[in-house]
Short mmCIF file of C-alpha atoms in Angstrom, two decimals:
data_model
loop_
_atom_site.label_atom_id
_atom_site.label_comp_id
_atom_site.label_asym_id
_atom_site.label_seq_id
_atom_site.Cartn_x
_atom_site.Cartn_y
_atom_site.Cartn_z
CA MET A 223 145.89 188.25 68.35
CA LEU A 224 148.10 189.08 65.37
CA THR A 225 145.69 191.80 64.30
CA TYR A 226 145.99 193.49 67.71
CA LEU A 227 149.80 193.36 67.50
CA PHE A 228 149.80 194.93 64.04
CA VAL A 229 147.39 197.69 65.14
CA LEU A 230 149.38 198.40 68.32
CA ALA A 231 152.62 198.65 66.31
CA ALA A 232 150.88 201.03 63.87
CA LEU A 233 149.68 203.27 66.70
CA LEU A 234 153.17 203.41 68.23
CA TYR A 235 154.75 204.21 64.84
CA ALA A 236 152.24 206.98 64.19
CA THR A 237 152.69 208.45 67.66
CA CYS A 238 156.48 208.46 67.38
CA GLY A 239 156.23 209.93 63.89
CA PHE A 240 154.44 213.04 65.12
CA LEU A 241 155.94 213.56 68.56
CA PRO A 242 157.98 216.77 69.01
CA SER A 243 161.62 216.16 68.11
CA ARG A 244 162.79 217.25 71.56
CA GLN A 245 161.35 214.04 73.00
CA ARG A 246 164.21 211.98 71.60
CA VAL A 247 164.19 209.35 74.36
CA ALA A 248 160.47 208.71 74.03
CA ILE A 249 160.72 208.58 70.23
CA SER A 250 163.64 206.16 70.33
CA ALA A 251 162.04 203.88 72.92
CA GLY A 252 158.62 203.95 71.24
CA THR A 253 160.10 203.25 67.82
CA ALA A 254 162.08 200.31 69.20
CA ALA A 255 158.98 198.88 70.91
CA ALA A 256 156.88 199.28 67.74
CA TRP A 257 159.66 197.67 65.68
CA LEU A 258 159.81 194.65 67.99
CA LEU A 259 156.02 194.21 67.94
CA HIS A 260 155.98 194.62 64.16
CA GLY A 261 158.78 192.10 63.66
CA GLY A 262 157.29 189.51 65.99
CA ALA A 263 153.88 189.72 64.34
CA LEU A 264 155.42 189.54 60.87
CA TRP A 265 157.49 186.48 61.80
CA VAL A 266 154.46 184.59 63.12
CA ASP A 267 152.36 185.65 60.14
CA MET A 268 154.93 184.85 57.44
CA ILE A 269 156.55 181.69 58.74
CA GLY A 270 154.10 178.84 59.24
CA HIS A 271 154.75 175.14 59.73
CA GLY A 272 156.40 174.10 56.48
CA SER A 273 155.04 177.10 54.57
CA LEU A 274 155.75 180.73 53.74
CA ARG A 275 153.10 183.44 53.37
CA ILE A 276 153.91 185.87 50.57
CA GLY A 277 152.01 188.83 49.19
CA PHE A 278 152.46 192.46 48.22
CA ALA A 279 151.22 193.68 51.63
CA ILE A 280 153.50 191.39 53.64
CA MET A 281 156.50 192.31 51.50
CA LEU A 282 155.76 196.03 51.84
CA SER A 283 155.27 195.68 55.58
CA ALA A 284 158.53 193.73 55.95
CA THR A 285 160.35 196.31 53.84
CA LEU A 286 159.19 199.15 56.08
CA TRP A 287 160.12 197.08 59.14
CA ILE A 288 163.74 196.92 58.01
CA SER A 289 163.59 200.55 56.87
CA VAL A 290 162.60 201.59 60.40
CA ALA A 291 165.60 199.66 61.76
CA ALA A 292 167.90 201.49 59.34
CA TYR A 293 166.42 204.86 60.33
CA TRP A 294 166.74 204.07 64.06
CA LEU A 295 170.41 203.09 63.70
CA GLU A 296 171.30 206.08 61.50
CA ASN A 297 169.52 208.47 63.84
CA ARG A 298 171.89 207.54 66.65
CA ASN A 299 174.75 209.19 64.74
CA LEU A 300 172.93 211.83 62.69
CA THR A 301 169.87 213.95 63.42
CA LEU A 302 167.42 212.61 60.84
CA ASP A 303 164.15 214.06 62.06
CA GLY A 304 163.11 214.73 58.49
CA LEU A 305 163.48 211.03 57.77
CA ARG A 306 161.45 210.16 60.88
CA VAL A 307 158.39 212.07 59.70
CA LEU A 308 158.46 210.13 56.43
CA VAL A 309 159.45 206.62 57.57
CA LEU A 310 157.33 206.18 60.70
CA PRO A 311 153.94 207.30 59.29
CA SER A 312 154.62 205.13 56.22
CA ALA A 313 155.42 202.19 58.50
CA ALA A 314 152.19 202.84 60.45
CA LEU A 315 150.23 202.38 57.23
CA ALA A 316 152.25 199.42 55.94
CA VAL A 317 152.12 197.45 59.19
CA VAL A 318 148.34 196.91 58.97
CA LEU A 319 148.24 196.01 55.27
CA PRO A 320 148.73 192.23 55.84
CA VAL A 321 145.50 192.25 57.86
CA LEU A 322 143.60 193.57 54.84
CA PHE A 323 145.52 191.69 52.13
CA PRO A 324 146.86 188.39 53.58
CA GLY A 325 148.45 187.16 50.33
CA SER A 326 149.00 183.50 49.55
CA VAL A 327 150.71 180.53 51.22
CA VAL A 328 153.70 178.88 49.52
CA PRO A 329 154.54 175.34 50.72
CA LEU A 330 158.26 174.89 51.46
CA GLU A 331 158.16 171.13 51.04
CA GLY A 332 160.52 170.05 48.26
CA LYS A 333 162.23 173.45 48.04
CA SER A 334 165.88 174.09 48.83
CA ALA A 335 166.79 174.99 52.40
CA LEU A 336 168.38 178.14 50.93
CA PHE A 337 165.06 179.42 49.57
CA PRO A 338 164.21 181.41 52.74
CA TRP A 339 167.65 183.06 52.47
CA HIS A 340 166.80 184.21 48.94
CA VAL A 341 163.61 185.80 50.29
CA ALA A 342 165.51 187.43 53.17
CA ILE A 343 168.17 188.91 50.85
CA ALA A 344 165.46 190.23 48.54
CA ILE A 345 163.69 191.94 51.44
CA LEU A 346 166.96 193.47 52.62
CA ALA A 347 167.66 194.77 49.11
CA TYR A 348 164.20 196.31 48.75
CA SER A 349 164.47 197.84 52.21
CA SER A 350 167.88 199.41 51.64
CA LEU A 351 166.74 200.96 48.39
CA THR A 352 163.52 202.14 50.06
CA ILE A 353 165.64 204.08 52.54
CA ALA A 354 167.64 205.45 49.58
CA ALA A 355 164.40 206.68 48.01
CA PHE A 356 163.37 208.38 51.26
CA HIS A 357 166.78 210.06 51.36
CA ALA A 358 166.39 211.21 47.76
CA VAL A 359 163.00 212.77 48.55
CA LEU A 360 164.43 214.54 51.59
CA MET A 361 167.41 215.81 49.60
CA ALA A 362 165.09 217.19 46.91
CA LEU A 363 163.03 218.99 49.57
CA GLN A 364 166.19 220.21 51.28
CA GLU A 365 167.67 221.58 48.06
CA SER A 366 164.38 223.26 47.11
CA ARG A 367 164.23 224.89 50.54
CA LEU A 368 167.80 226.19 50.24
CA HIS A 369 167.04 227.89 46.92
CA ALA A 370 163.64 229.28 47.94
CA SER A 371 163.27 233.00 48.59
CA PRO A 372 162.85 233.91 52.29
CA GLY A 373 159.24 234.95 51.87
CA THR A 374 158.19 231.60 50.38
CA VAL A 375 159.88 229.28 52.91
CA GLN A 376 157.29 227.28 54.84
CA GLN A 377 157.72 227.08 58.61
CA GLY A 378 155.50 224.06 59.32
CA TRP A 379 156.55 220.81 60.98
CA LEU A 380 157.97 219.43 57.73
CA GLY A 381 159.99 222.57 57.08
CA MET A 382 161.45 222.50 60.57
CA ALA A 383 162.30 218.80 60.20
CA ILE A 384 164.15 219.50 56.94
CA ASP A 385 166.07 222.32 58.62
CA ARG A 386 167.39 219.81 61.17
CA LEU A 387 168.86 217.50 58.52
CA PRO A 388 172.64 217.23 58.11
CA ALA A 389 174.33 219.28 55.37
CA LEU A 390 173.32 218.40 51.82
CA LEU A 391 176.78 217.00 51.01
CA THR A 392 176.58 214.71 54.05
CA MET A 393 173.15 213.53 52.96
CA GLU A 394 174.50 212.84 49.48
CA LYS A 395 177.36 210.71 50.81
CA LEU A 396 174.90 208.79 52.93
CA LEU A 397 172.62 208.29 49.91
CA PHE A 398 175.37 206.70 47.83
CA ARG A 399 176.46 204.51 50.73
CA ILE A 400 172.93 203.15 51.07
CA VAL A 401 172.51 202.74 47.29
CA GLY A 402 175.81 200.84 47.11
CA PHE A 403 174.76 198.49 49.90
CA GLY A 404 171.36 197.97 48.33
CA PHE A 405 172.88 197.32 44.91
CA VAL A 406 175.09 194.55 46.30
CA LEU A 407 172.05 192.93 47.92
CA LEU A 408 170.01 193.37 44.74
CA THR A 409 172.78 191.68 42.76
CA LEU A 410 172.71 188.73 45.18
CA THR A 411 168.93 188.63 44.83
CA VAL A 412 169.18 188.42 41.04
CA LEU A 413 171.85 185.70 41.16
CA SER A 414 170.02 183.60 43.74
CA GLY A 415 166.83 184.15 41.76
CA VAL A 416 168.48 182.54 38.74
CA PHE A 417 169.32 179.48 40.85
CA PHE A 418 165.80 179.08 42.21
CA SER A 419 164.22 179.73 38.82
CA GLU A 420 166.21 176.81 37.41
CA GLU A 421 165.32 174.66 40.42
CA LEU A 422 161.60 175.42 40.35
CA PHE A 423 160.87 176.03 36.66
CA GLY A 424 163.81 174.45 34.80
CA ILE A 425 164.90 177.72 33.15
CA ALA A 426 167.34 180.41 34.30
CA PHE A 427 164.95 183.30 33.69
CA GLN A 428 161.21 183.59 33.58
CA TRP A 429 160.64 186.64 31.41
CA ASN A 430 157.70 188.03 33.30
CA HIS A 431 157.01 191.51 34.70
CA LYS A 432 158.82 190.72 37.93
CA THR A 433 162.04 189.71 36.17
CA ILE A 434 161.97 192.57 33.67
CA PHE A 435 161.37 195.29 36.28
CA THR A 436 163.96 193.81 38.65
CA MET A 437 166.63 193.72 35.93
CA LEU A 438 165.74 197.25 34.79
CA SER A 439 166.08 198.49 38.37
CA TRP A 440 169.43 196.69 38.70
CA VAL A 441 170.66 198.40 35.51
CA LEU A 442 169.52 201.84 36.73
CA PHE A 443 171.21 201.55 40.12
CA GLY A 444 174.34 200.09 38.52
CA ALA A 445 174.44 202.98 36.05
CA LEU A 446 174.06 205.46 38.91
CA LEU A 447 176.99 204.00 40.83
CA ALA A 448 179.12 203.80 37.67
CA GLY A 449 178.25 207.40 36.79
CA ARG A 450 179.16 208.49 40.31
CA PHE A 451 182.54 206.73 40.10
CA TRP A 452 183.51 207.65 36.53
CA ARG A 453 181.67 210.94 35.91
CA GLY A 454 181.10 212.29 39.41
CA TRP A 455 177.30 212.28 39.11
CA ARG A 456 175.52 214.04 41.94
CA GLY A 457 172.64 216.39 42.67
CA LYS A 458 169.51 216.12 40.56
CA THR A 459 170.98 213.39 38.34
CA ALA A 460 171.57 211.15 41.35
CA LEU A 461 168.09 211.87 42.72
CA ARG A 462 166.39 211.09 39.42
CA PHE A 463 168.24 207.78 39.03
CA THR A 464 167.52 206.81 42.64
CA LEU A 465 163.80 207.52 42.50
CA THR A 466 163.37 205.97 39.05
CA GLY A 467 165.27 202.85 40.10
CA PHE A 468 163.20 202.57 43.27
CA ALA A 469 159.89 203.02 41.42
CA THR A 470 160.94 200.31 38.96
CA LEU A 471 161.93 197.96 41.78
CA LEU A 472 158.63 198.62 43.52
CA LEU A 473 156.78 197.58 40.35
CA ALA A 474 158.93 194.45 40.11
CA TYR A 475 157.29 192.77 43.06
CA VAL A 476 155.03 194.95 45.19
CA GLY A 477 153.29 196.50 42.20
CA SER A 478 152.77 193.22 40.36
CA ARG A 479 151.49 191.53 43.55
CA PHE A 480 149.08 194.43 44.09
CA VAL A 481 147.65 194.01 40.59
CA MET A 482 147.34 190.23 41.00
CA GLU A 483 145.80 190.23 44.48
CA VAL A 484 143.75 193.43 44.59
CA VAL A 485 142.88 194.25 40.97
CA LEU A 486 142.67 190.74 39.50
CA HIS A 487 141.87 188.94 42.79
CA ARG A 488 144.41 186.18 42.17
CA GLY A 489 146.65 184.67 44.82
CA LEU A 490 149.64 183.48 42.84
CA ALA A 491 153.05 183.44 44.59
#
């Protein structure tokens, strides 16, 4: 049953991702329906009786679920068709990954009642910064299109979607707003992670790949926000920091889980 829900959500995401932009009502309604199906299936799959299922595929799927929600809300105020053609096809792929890579089950017995909140905050942080990365990609494409000579400008569906984006300065303000929100959540994730590391392992930090990449990502996003405030960083500098910070954060959990589960065939939480 869960498999059918995941597949149906993927089909709806893909359909909405490639519908003509003039069909705004159908896109909005279809995206909302797919999001509800996706969320319901994820909830049933992740939360079992006294246990929590965790894996790189589930985390990536949950991240795209929240990313779709952020896109849907933003699109009510701004025309973000360029974001739609990136987010929804990506969500269509991510939603079926838990079927192929189910991950591992973590018993919740003996753990703090706040542990699920730590997981939820981490997912929110990853999702916010995922949206920031999508924005950075769109801004890079938008800037490249603005500086291209008329004869080299592509007129395909992606080019037309980029043309419908808000002004570059508006996109930049939105990027820093999302990065700031994600950085706050990432900070809370790091702090709550210290608490649970002490509770579960007796030490404040486990210096593994997950911790190192998470802290490096936190430093990169913090440096970006500080540079924006003190030095007025923008443009290509902001895009480079955003994409590098996101790639590092992706390696912190999703990448390490992928190596453990798919490459090494191990199911550690």
